[in-house]
JSON list of C-alpha atoms in Angstrom, two decimals:
[
{"chain": "A", "resi": 1, "resn": "UNK", "atom": "CA", "xyz": [225.61, 71.13, 21.44]},
{"chain": "A", "resi": 2, "resn": "UNK", "atom": "CA", "xyz": [222.14, 72.59, 21.89]},
{"chain": "A", "resi": 3, "resn": "UNK", "atom": "CA", "xyz": [223.56, 76.10, 22.53]},
{"chain": "A", "resi": 4, "resn": "UNK", "atom": "CA", "xyz": [225.73, 75.84, 19.43]},
{"chain": "A", "resi": 5, "resn": "UNK", "atom": "CA", "xyz": [222.74, 74.91, 17.38]},
{"chain": "A", "resi": 6, "resn": "UNK", "atom": "CA", "xyz": [220.71, 77.79, 18.93]},
{"chain": "A", "resi": 7, "resn": "UNK", "atom": "CA", "xyz": [223.59, 80.17, 18.04]},
{"chain": "A", "resi": 8, "resn": "UNK", "atom": "CA", "xyz": [223.61, 78.99, 14.46]},
{"chain": "A", "resi": 9, "resn": "UNK", "atom": "CA", "xyz": [219.81, 79.39, 14.26]},
{"chain": "A", "resi": 10, "resn": "UNK", "atom": "CA", "xyz": [220.12, 82.84, 15.70]},
{"chain": "A", "resi": 11, "resn": "UNK", "atom": "CA", "xyz": [222.83, 83.72, 13.18]},
{"chain": "A", "resi": 12, "resn": "UNK", "atom": "CA", "xyz": [220.66, 82.61, 10.30]},
{"chain": "A", "resi": 13, "resn": "UNK", "atom": "CA", "xyz": [217.64, 84.41, 11.74]},
{"chain": "A", "resi": 14, "resn": "UNK", "atom": "CA", "xyz": [219.69, 87.61, 11.99]},
{"chain": "A", "resi": 15, "resn": "UNK", "atom": "CA", "xyz": [220.36, 87.51, 8.24]},
{"chain": "A", "resi": 16, "resn": "UNK", "atom": "CA", "xyz": [216.58, 87.46, 7.67]},
{"chain": "A", "resi": 17, "resn": "UNK", "atom": "CA", "xyz": [215.50, 90.23, 9.98]},
{"chain": "A", "resi": 18, "resn": "UNK", "atom": "CA", "xyz": [217.59, 91.89, 12.69]},
{"chain": "A", "resi": 19, "resn": "UNK", "atom": "CA", "xyz": [214.48, 92.59, 14.92]},
{"chain": "A", "resi": 20, "resn": "UNK", "atom": "CA", "xyz": [213.51, 88.91, 14.78]},
{"chain": "A", "resi": 21, "resn": "UNK", "atom": "CA", "xyz": [216.92, 88.04, 16.00]},
{"chain": "A", "resi": 22, "resn": "UNK", "atom": "CA", "xyz": [216.57, 90.29, 19.04]},
{"chain": "A", "resi": 23, "resn": "UNK", "atom": "CA", "xyz": [213.06, 88.99, 19.76]},
{"chain": "A", "resi": 24, "resn": "UNK", "atom": "CA", "xyz": [214.36, 85.47, 19.33]},
{"chain": "A", "resi": 25, "resn": "UNK", "atom": "CA", "xyz": [217.07, 86.06, 21.87]},
{"chain": "A", "resi": 26, "resn": "UNK", "atom": "CA", "xyz": [214.52, 87.36, 24.33]},
{"chain": "A", "resi": 27, "resn": "UNK", "atom": "CA", "xyz": [212.39, 84.28, 23.80]},
{"chain": "A", "resi": 28, "resn": "UNK", "atom": "CA", "xyz": [215.42, 81.99, 24.04]},
{"chain": "A", "resi": 29, "resn": "UNK", "atom": "CA", "xyz": [216.30, 83.44, 27.48]},
{"chain": "A", "resi": 30, "resn": "UNK", "atom": "CA", "xyz": [212.68, 83.04, 28.64]},
{"chain": "A", "resi": 31, "resn": "UNK", "atom": "CA", "xyz": [212.67, 79.44, 27.34]},
{"chain": "A", "resi": 32, "resn": "UNK", "atom": "CA", "xyz": [215.92, 78.81, 29.11]},
{"chain": "A", "resi": 33, "resn": "UNK", "atom": "CA", "xyz": [214.52, 80.16, 32.37]},
{"chain": "A", "resi": 34, "resn": "UNK", "atom": "CA", "xyz": [211.39, 78.05, 31.97]},
{"chain": "A", "resi": 35, "resn": "UNK", "atom": "CA", "xyz": [213.47, 74.88, 31.38]},
{"chain": "A", "resi": 36, "resn": "UNK", "atom": "CA", "xyz": [215.29, 75.40, 34.63]},
{"chain": "A", "resi": 37, "resn": "UNK", "atom": "CA", "xyz": [212.01, 75.42, 36.56]},
{"chain": "A", "resi": 38, "resn": "UNK", "atom": "CA", "xyz": [213.27, 78.00, 39.03]},
{"chain": "A", "resi": 39, "resn": "UNK", "atom": "CA", "xyz": [210.04, 80.03, 39.09]},
{"chain": "A", "resi": 40, "resn": "UNK", "atom": "CA", "xyz": [206.48, 79.17, 39.99]},
{"chain": "A", "resi": 41, "resn": "UNK", "atom": "CA", "xyz": [203.96, 79.54, 37.18]},
{"chain": "A", "resi": 42, "resn": "UNK", "atom": "CA", "xyz": [202.81, 82.93, 38.34]},
{"chain": "A", "resi": 43, "resn": "UNK", "atom": "CA", "xyz": [206.34, 84.15, 38.85]},
{"chain": "A", "resi": 44, "resn": "UNK", "atom": "CA", "xyz": [207.30, 82.98, 35.44]},
{"chain": "A", "resi": 45, "resn": "UNK", "atom": "CA", "xyz": [204.39, 84.78, 33.89]},
{"chain": "A", "resi": 46, "resn": "UNK", "atom": "CA", "xyz": [205.26, 87.97, 35.75]},
{"chain": "A", "resi": 47, "resn": "UNK", "atom": "CA", "xyz": [208.95, 87.60, 34.87]},
{"chain": "A", "resi": 48, "resn": "UNK", "atom": "CA", "xyz": [208.14, 87.08, 31.14]},
{"chain": "A", "resi": 49, "resn": "UNK", "atom": "CA", "xyz": [205.92, 90.16, 30.93]},
{"chain": "A", "resi": 50, "resn": "UNK", "atom": "CA", "xyz": [208.49, 92.33, 32.62]},
{"chain": "A", "resi": 51, "resn": "UNK", "atom": "CA", "xyz": [211.41, 90.88, 30.65]},
{"chain": "A", "resi": 52, "resn": "UNK", "atom": "CA", "xyz": [209.72, 91.25, 27.27]},
{"chain": "A", "resi": 53, "resn": "UNK", "atom": "CA", "xyz": [208.66, 94.83, 28.00]},
{"chain": "A", "resi": 54, "resn": "UNK", "atom": "CA", "xyz": [212.16, 95.75, 29.29]},
{"chain": "A", "resi": 55, "resn": "UNK", "atom": "CA", "xyz": [213.88, 94.36, 26.20]},
{"chain": "A", "resi": 56, "resn": "UNK", "atom": "CA", "xyz": [211.44, 95.97, 23.81]},
{"chain": "A", "resi": 57, "resn": "UNK", "atom": "CA", "xyz": [212.05, 99.39, 25.43]},
{"chain": "A", "resi": 58, "resn": "UNK", "atom": "CA", "xyz": [215.81, 98.94, 25.55]},
{"chain": "A", "resi": 59, "resn": "UNK", "atom": "CA", "xyz": [215.85, 97.78, 21.90]},
{"chain": "A", "resi": 60, "resn": "UNK", "atom": "CA", "xyz": [214.17, 101.07, 20.90]},
{"chain": "A", "resi": 61, "resn": "UNK", "atom": "CA", "xyz": [216.75, 103.04, 22.77]},
{"chain": "A", "resi": 62, "resn": "UNK", "atom": "CA", "xyz": [219.60, 101.08, 21.26]},
{"chain": "A", "resi": 63, "resn": "UNK", "atom": "CA", "xyz": [218.14, 101.56, 17.72]},
{"chain": "A", "resi": 64, "resn": "UNK", "atom": "CA", "xyz": [217.96, 105.35, 18.41]},
{"chain": "A", "resi": 65, "resn": "UNK", "atom": "CA", "xyz": [221.55, 105.41, 19.58]},
{"chain": "A", "resi": 66, "resn": "UNK", "atom": "CA", "xyz": [222.72, 103.55, 16.48]},
{"chain": "A", "resi": 67, "resn": "UNK", "atom": "CA", "xyz": [220.91, 106.05, 14.26]},
{"chain": "A", "resi": 68, "resn": "UNK", "atom": "CA", "xyz": [222.35, 108.97, 16.17]},
{"chain": "A", "resi": 69, "resn": "UNK", "atom": "CA", "xyz": [225.87, 107.52, 15.91]},
{"chain": "A", "resi": 70, "resn": "UNK", "atom": "CA", "xyz": [225.40, 107.31, 12.11]},
{"chain": "A", "resi": 71, "resn": "UNK", "atom": "CA", "xyz": [224.33, 110.94, 12.13]},
{"chain": "A", "resi": 72, "resn": "UNK", "atom": "CA", "xyz": [227.55, 111.82, 13.98]},
{"chain": "A", "resi": 73, "resn": "UNK", "atom": "CA", "xyz": [229.63, 110.41, 11.18]},
{"chain": "A", "resi": 74, "resn": "UNK", "atom": "CA", "xyz": [228.35, 113.05, 8.74]},
{"chain": "A", "resi": 75, "resn": "UNK", "atom": "CA", "xyz": [227.60, 115.86, 11.14]},
{"chain": "A", "resi": 76, "resn": "UNK", "atom": "CA", "xyz": [229.79, 118.95, 10.83]},
{"chain": "A", "resi": 77, "resn": "UNK", "atom": "CA", "xyz": [228.00, 121.38, 13.12]},
{"chain": "A", "resi": 78, "resn": "UNK", "atom": "CA", "xyz": [229.64, 121.42, 16.60]},
{"chain": "A", "resi": 79, "resn": "UNK", "atom": "CA", "xyz": [226.49, 122.39, 18.45]},
{"chain": "A", "resi": 80, "resn": "UNK", "atom": "CA", "xyz": [224.54, 119.58, 16.77]},
{"chain": "A", "resi": 81, "resn": "UNK", "atom": "CA", "xyz": [227.29, 117.07, 17.57]},
{"chain": "A", "resi": 82, "resn": "UNK", "atom": "CA", "xyz": [227.10, 117.99, 21.21]},
{"chain": "A", "resi": 83, "resn": "UNK", "atom": "CA", "xyz": [223.36, 117.58, 21.26]},
{"chain": "A", "resi": 84, "resn": "UNK", "atom": "CA", "xyz": [223.60, 114.22, 19.55]},
{"chain": "A", "resi": 85, "resn": "UNK", "atom": "CA", "xyz": [226.25, 113.06, 22.05]},
{"chain": "A", "resi": 86, "resn": "UNK", "atom": "CA", "xyz": [224.06, 114.23, 24.95]},
{"chain": "A", "resi": 87, "resn": "UNK", "atom": "CA", "xyz": [221.14, 112.32, 23.47]},
{"chain": "A", "resi": 88, "resn": "UNK", "atom": "CA", "xyz": [223.10, 109.15, 23.40]},
{"chain": "A", "resi": 89, "resn": "UNK", "atom": "CA", "xyz": [224.21, 109.73, 26.98]},
{"chain": "A", "resi": 90, "resn": "UNK", "atom": "CA", "xyz": [220.63, 110.38, 28.03]},
{"chain": "A", "resi": 91, "resn": "UNK", "atom": "CA", "xyz": [219.49, 107.19, 26.27]},
{"chain": "A", "resi": 92, "resn": "UNK", "atom": "CA", "xyz": [222.16, 105.22, 28.13]},
{"chain": "A", "resi": 93, "resn": "UNK", "atom": "CA", "xyz": [220.82, 106.67, 31.41]},
{"chain": "A", "resi": 94, "resn": "UNK", "atom": "CA", "xyz": [217.23, 105.77, 30.35]},
{"chain": "A", "resi": 95, "resn": "UNK", "atom": "CA", "xyz": [218.42, 102.17, 29.71]},
{"chain": "A", "resi": 96, "resn": "UNK", "atom": "CA", "xyz": [219.96, 102.02, 33.20]},
{"chain": "A", "resi": 97, "resn": "UNK", "atom": "CA", "xyz": [216.73, 103.39, 34.68]},
{"chain": "A", "resi": 98, "resn": "UNK", "atom": "CA", "xyz": [214.71, 100.76, 32.80]},
{"chain": "A", "resi": 99, "resn": "UNK", "atom": "CA", "xyz": [216.92, 98.08, 34.25]},
{"chain": "A", "resi": 100, "resn": "UNK", "atom": "CA", "xyz": [216.29, 99.47, 37.82]},
{"chain": "A", "resi": 101, "resn": "UNK", "atom": "CA", "xyz": [212.53, 99.74, 37.23]},
{"chain": "A", "resi": 102, "resn": "UNK", "atom": "CA", "xyz": [212.48, 96.14, 35.92]},
{"chain": "A", "resi": 103, "resn": "UNK", "atom": "CA", "xyz": [214.42, 95.01, 38.97]},
{"chain": "A", "resi": 104, "resn": "UNK", "atom": "CA", "xyz": [211.98, 96.77, 41.24]},
{"chain": "A", "resi": 105, "resn": "UNK", "atom": "CA", "xyz": [209.08, 95.07, 39.40]},
{"chain": "A", "resi": 106, "resn": "UNK", "atom": "CA", "xyz": [210.80, 91.66, 39.68]},
{"chain": "A", "resi": 107, "resn": "UNK", "atom": "CA", "xyz": [211.30, 92.20, 43.42]},
{"chain": "A", "resi": 108, "resn": "UNK", "atom": "CA", "xyz": [207.60, 92.87, 43.81]},
{"chain": "A", "resi": 109, "resn": "UNK", "atom": "CA", "xyz": [206.57, 89.68, 42.04]},
{"chain": "A", "resi": 110, "resn": "UNK", "atom": "CA", "xyz": [209.33, 87.13, 42.59]},
{"chain": "A", "resi": 111, "resn": "UNK", "atom": "CA", "xyz": [210.84, 85.53, 45.74]},
{"chain": "A", "resi": 112, "resn": "UNK", "atom": "CA", "xyz": [214.31, 87.04, 46.31]},
{"chain": "A", "resi": 113, "resn": "UNK", "atom": "CA", "xyz": [216.24, 83.80, 46.29]},
{"chain": "A", "resi": 114, "resn": "UNK", "atom": "CA", "xyz": [214.58, 82.62, 43.05]},
{"chain": "A", "resi": 115, "resn": "UNK", "atom": "CA", "xyz": [215.08, 85.99, 41.50]},
{"chain": "A", "resi": 116, "resn": "UNK", "atom": "CA", "xyz": [218.79, 85.83, 42.12]},
{"chain": "A", "resi": 117, "resn": "UNK", "atom": "CA", "xyz": [218.87, 82.38, 40.57]},
{"chain": "A", "resi": 118, "resn": "UNK", "atom": "CA", "xyz": [216.92, 83.56, 37.51]},
{"chain": "A", "resi": 119, "resn": "UNK", "atom": "CA", "xyz": [219.09, 86.62, 36.92]},
{"chain": "A", "resi": 120, "resn": "UNK", "atom": "CA", "xyz": [222.25, 84.55, 37.27]},
{"chain": "A", "resi": 121, "resn": "UNK", "atom": "CA", "xyz": [220.83, 81.84, 35.02]},
{"chain": "A", "resi": 122, "resn": "UNK", "atom": "CA", "xyz": [219.92, 84.43, 32.37]},
{"chain": "A", "resi": 123, "resn": "UNK", "atom": "CA", "xyz": [223.32, 86.08, 32.45]},
{"chain": "A", "resi": 124, "resn": "UNK", "atom": "CA", "xyz": [225.16, 82.79, 32.20]},
{"chain": "A", "resi": 125, "resn": "UNK", "atom": "CA", "xyz": [222.98, 81.75, 29.27]},
{"chain": "A", "resi": 126, "resn": "UNK", "atom": "CA", "xyz": [223.51, 84.95, 27.34]},
{"chain": "A", "resi": 127, "resn": "UNK", "atom": "CA", "xyz": [227.22, 84.87, 28.08]},
{"chain": "A", "resi": 128, "resn": "UNK", "atom": "CA", "xyz": [227.47, 81.39, 26.76]},
{"chain": "A", "resi": 129, "resn": "UNK", "atom": "CA", "xyz": [225.54, 82.30, 23.60]},
{"chain": "A", "resi": 130, "resn": "UNK", "atom": "CA", "xyz": [227.71, 85.28, 22.89]},
{"chain": "A", "resi": 131, "resn": "UNK", "atom": "CA", "xyz": [230.90, 83.38, 23.64]},
{"chain": "A", "resi": 132, "resn": "UNK", "atom": "CA", "xyz": [229.88, 80.67, 21.10]},
{"chain": "A", "resi": 133, "resn": "UNK", "atom": "CA", "xyz": [229.03, 83.36, 18.57]},
{"chain": "A", "resi": 134, "resn": "UNK", "atom": "CA", "xyz": [232.51, 84.88, 18.96]},
{"chain": "A", "resi": 135, "resn": "UNK", "atom": "CA", "xyz": [234.10, 81.47, 18.61]},
{"chain": "A", "resi": 136, "resn": "UNK", "atom": "CA", "xyz": [232.17, 80.79, 15.41]},
{"chain": "A", "resi": 137, "resn": "UNK", "atom": "CA", "xyz": [233.00, 84.23, 14.02]},
{"chain": "A", "resi": 138, "resn": "UNK", "atom": "CA", "xyz": [236.71, 83.66, 14.75]},
{"chain": "A", "resi": 139, "resn": "UNK", "atom": "CA", "xyz": [236.59, 80.17, 13.14]},
{"chain": "A", "resi": 140, "resn": "UNK", "atom": "CA", "xyz": [234.94, 81.62, 10.00]},
{"chain": "A", "resi": 141, "resn": "UNK", "atom": "CA", "xyz": [237.53, 84.37, 9.85]},
{"chain": "A", "resi": 142, "resn": "UNK", "atom": "CA", "xyz": [240.36, 81.81, 10.07]},
{"chain": "A", "resi": 143, "resn": "UNK", "atom": "CA", "xyz": [238.72, 79.64, 7.34]},
{"chain": "A", "resi": 144, "resn": "UNK", "atom": "CA", "xyz": [238.50, 82.62, 5.01]},
{"chain": "A", "resi": 145, "resn": "UNK", "atom": "CA", "xyz": [242.19, 83.47, 5.54]},
{"chain": "A", "resi": 146, "resn": "UNK", "atom": "CA", "xyz": [243.11, 79.99, 4.27]}
]
């Protein structure tokens, strides 16, 4: 029930400001990790700093990719299209590199066993949120058809 409520809050926040929604998701994951008490206080502080920074940088790359993809819709110059596609691919590589750098930073600051638990906990939480969002979207679509 709590997750469903969180998803509804996120959906409402998304209507207000898309960036707040993304920041809210980051904070929700951090709160979820905190509630599970897997990390020591210092490890949690280190994780939080790294996680927020990672998500901020990845968000900027994602925004750039979305803008580029919009440009591709109206672009007619083949050479420019190729450059735009390459930029998207390079941004995808940068995102993967950011993930690796964050993992390296986590490894330096957090005990390996607890790090695995935190990463699994984070993934499960996000997967559950997105699953609930898909279910809600499907339910709304079915209600609109009626």
